[in-house]
C-alpha atoms as one frame of an Amber mdcrd trajectory, in Angstrom:
protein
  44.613   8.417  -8.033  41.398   6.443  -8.658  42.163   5.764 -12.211  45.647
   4.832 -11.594  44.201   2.431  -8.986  42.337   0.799 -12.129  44.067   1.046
 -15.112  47.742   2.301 -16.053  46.882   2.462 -19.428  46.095   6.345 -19.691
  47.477   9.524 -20.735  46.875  12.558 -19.027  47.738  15.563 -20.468  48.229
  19.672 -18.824  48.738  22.526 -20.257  51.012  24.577 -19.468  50.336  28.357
 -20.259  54.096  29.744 -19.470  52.666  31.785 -16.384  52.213  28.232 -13.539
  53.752  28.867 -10.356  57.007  27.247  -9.714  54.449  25.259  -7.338  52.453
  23.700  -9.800  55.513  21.938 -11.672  56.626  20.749  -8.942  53.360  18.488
  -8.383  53.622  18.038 -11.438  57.013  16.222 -10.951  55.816  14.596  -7.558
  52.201  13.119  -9.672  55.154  11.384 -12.277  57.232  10.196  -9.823  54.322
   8.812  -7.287  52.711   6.862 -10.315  55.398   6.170 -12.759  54.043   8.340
 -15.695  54.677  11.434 -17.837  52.557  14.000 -18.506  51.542  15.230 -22.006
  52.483  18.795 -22.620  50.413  21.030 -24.158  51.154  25.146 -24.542  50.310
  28.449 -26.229  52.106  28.555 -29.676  52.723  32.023 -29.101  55.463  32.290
 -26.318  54.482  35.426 -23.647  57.098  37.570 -25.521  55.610  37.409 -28.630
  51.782  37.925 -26.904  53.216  41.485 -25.211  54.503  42.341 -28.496  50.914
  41.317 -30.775  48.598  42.413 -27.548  50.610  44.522 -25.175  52.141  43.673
 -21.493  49.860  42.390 -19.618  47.377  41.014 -21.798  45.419  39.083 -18.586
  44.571  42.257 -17.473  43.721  44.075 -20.478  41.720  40.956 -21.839  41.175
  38.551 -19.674  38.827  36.626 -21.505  41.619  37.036 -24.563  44.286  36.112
 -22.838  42.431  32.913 -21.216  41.700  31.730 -25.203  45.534  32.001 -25.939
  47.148  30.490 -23.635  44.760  27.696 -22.274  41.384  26.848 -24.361  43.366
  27.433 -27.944  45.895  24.340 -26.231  43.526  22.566 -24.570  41.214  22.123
 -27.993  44.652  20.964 -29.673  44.768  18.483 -26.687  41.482  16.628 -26.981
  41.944  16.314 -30.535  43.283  13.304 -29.516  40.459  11.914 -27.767  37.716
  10.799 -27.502  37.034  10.962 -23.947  37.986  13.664 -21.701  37.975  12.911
 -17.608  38.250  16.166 -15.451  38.288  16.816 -12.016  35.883  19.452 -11.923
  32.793  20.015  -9.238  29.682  21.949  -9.491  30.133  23.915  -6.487  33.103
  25.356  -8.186  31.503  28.051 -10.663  27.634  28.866 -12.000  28.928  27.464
 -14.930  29.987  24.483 -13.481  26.455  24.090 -11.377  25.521  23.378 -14.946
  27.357  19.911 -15.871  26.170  16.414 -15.405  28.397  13.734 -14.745  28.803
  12.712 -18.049  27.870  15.326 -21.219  29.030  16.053 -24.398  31.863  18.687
 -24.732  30.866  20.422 -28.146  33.554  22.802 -27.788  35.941  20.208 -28.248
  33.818  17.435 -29.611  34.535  14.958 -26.667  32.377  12.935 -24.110  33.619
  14.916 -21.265  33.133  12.754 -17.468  33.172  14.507 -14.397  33.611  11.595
 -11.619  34.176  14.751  -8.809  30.840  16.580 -10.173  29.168  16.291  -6.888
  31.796  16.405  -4.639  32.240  19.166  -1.588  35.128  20.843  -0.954  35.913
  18.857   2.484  35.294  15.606   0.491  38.268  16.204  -1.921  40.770  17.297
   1.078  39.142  13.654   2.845  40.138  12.188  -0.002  43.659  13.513  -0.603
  44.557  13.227   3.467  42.957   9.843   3.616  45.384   8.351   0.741  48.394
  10.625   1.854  48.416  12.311  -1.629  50.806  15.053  -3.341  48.724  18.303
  -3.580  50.398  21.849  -4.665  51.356  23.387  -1.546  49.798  26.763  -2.226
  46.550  25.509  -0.933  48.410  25.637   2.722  48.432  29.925   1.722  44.857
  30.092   1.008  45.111  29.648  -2.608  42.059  27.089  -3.402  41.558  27.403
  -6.740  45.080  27.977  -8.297  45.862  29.147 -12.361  47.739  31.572 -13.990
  50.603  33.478 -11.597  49.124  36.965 -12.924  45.593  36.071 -12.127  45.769
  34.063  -9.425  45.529  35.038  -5.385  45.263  33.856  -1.922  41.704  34.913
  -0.710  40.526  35.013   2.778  38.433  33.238   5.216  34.709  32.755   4.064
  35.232  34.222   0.421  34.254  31.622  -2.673  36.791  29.355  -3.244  36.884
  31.043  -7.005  37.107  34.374  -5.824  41.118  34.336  -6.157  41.310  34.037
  -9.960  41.140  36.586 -12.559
C-alpha cells in the first residue's frame, strides 16, 4: 500500500507453492483488483505429485526443512534473479532469525539488497495500519491464524502463544 501510494511502476512477485489456502488467492485477487496490478507467479518445478512420488506423501512432515527448499526458497531464488532489489514485509519480532536483520542488508542467498521498511514494526502497528487505510487482509487472521503458509504446516494457535508458533 505504501509503495503503490508512490510509485506504480513495480512488480511484485509470490510464490505460490501448490499447498496456499483457498484464502490466500483470494487476497491475492482482491490486492490486483484494489491496485490495478498482476502479480508475478513463481512455483516449484516439481508439481506435489511428482514430490510424493521422488520423496514420499507428505514430504513437510518427513522433511520439513526439504520440503520448505522445494517448494518456496528453490522459487523464490529463481524470482530475485530478476532483481536487484528485494522489498519484504518482514519484522524482527517475527522469528530469532528475523531479530537479526537491519533495515536494509545484503541478501547473499540470493545476491539482492534486501529492504525491510516493516523491520521494526509491532504486531498492533501493522493491524493500525491495515484498519486505518481499510485494507484487504486474508481472512484467516479473524481464526487465529497470524502467521499463515503452507495448508499442511500451517495452524490456528491460541491466545498468548508466539505469533510463529502455528507453522511447521
Amino acid at each position: 500500500d505504501m509503495l503503490f501510494r508512490v510509485t506504480k511502476d513495480i512488480s511484485v512477485f509470490y510464490i505460490d507453492t501448490n499447498f496456499l489456502f483457498d484464502q490466500t488467492y483470494e487476497l491475492k485477487d482482491k490486492l490486483e483488483e484494489k491496485y490495478g496490478f498482476n502479480f508475478v507467479r513463481f512455483s516449484p518445478e516439481m508439481t506435489p505429485e511428482i514430490q510424493a512420488k521422488k520423496y514420499g506423501d507428505k514430504l513437510w512432515e518427513k522433511d520439513p526443512d526439504h520440503c520448505c527448499n522445494l517448494r518456496k526458497v528453490l522459487p523464490l531464488k529463481d524470482a530475485l534473479k530478476s532483481y536487484d532489489v528485494w522489498i519484504t514485509g518482514i519484522r524482527k519480532k517475527q522469528t530469532q532469525v528475523r531479530n537479526q536483520s537491519d533495515l536494509i542488508e545484503l541478501e547473499s542467498r540470493f545476491e539482492v539488497i534486501k529492504i525491510n521498511p516493516l523491520i521494526d514494526w509491532t504486531h498492533d502497528e501493522v493491524w493500525d495500519y491495515i484498519k486505518v487505510n481499510n485494507l484487504p487482509y486474508n481472512s484467516l487472521h479473524d481464526s487465529n491464524y497470524p502467521s499463515i503458509g503452507c495448508k499442511p504446516c500451517t495452524s490456528p494457535v491460541c491466545t498468548g502463544e508466539d505469533d510463529r508458533s502455528g507453522r511447521w
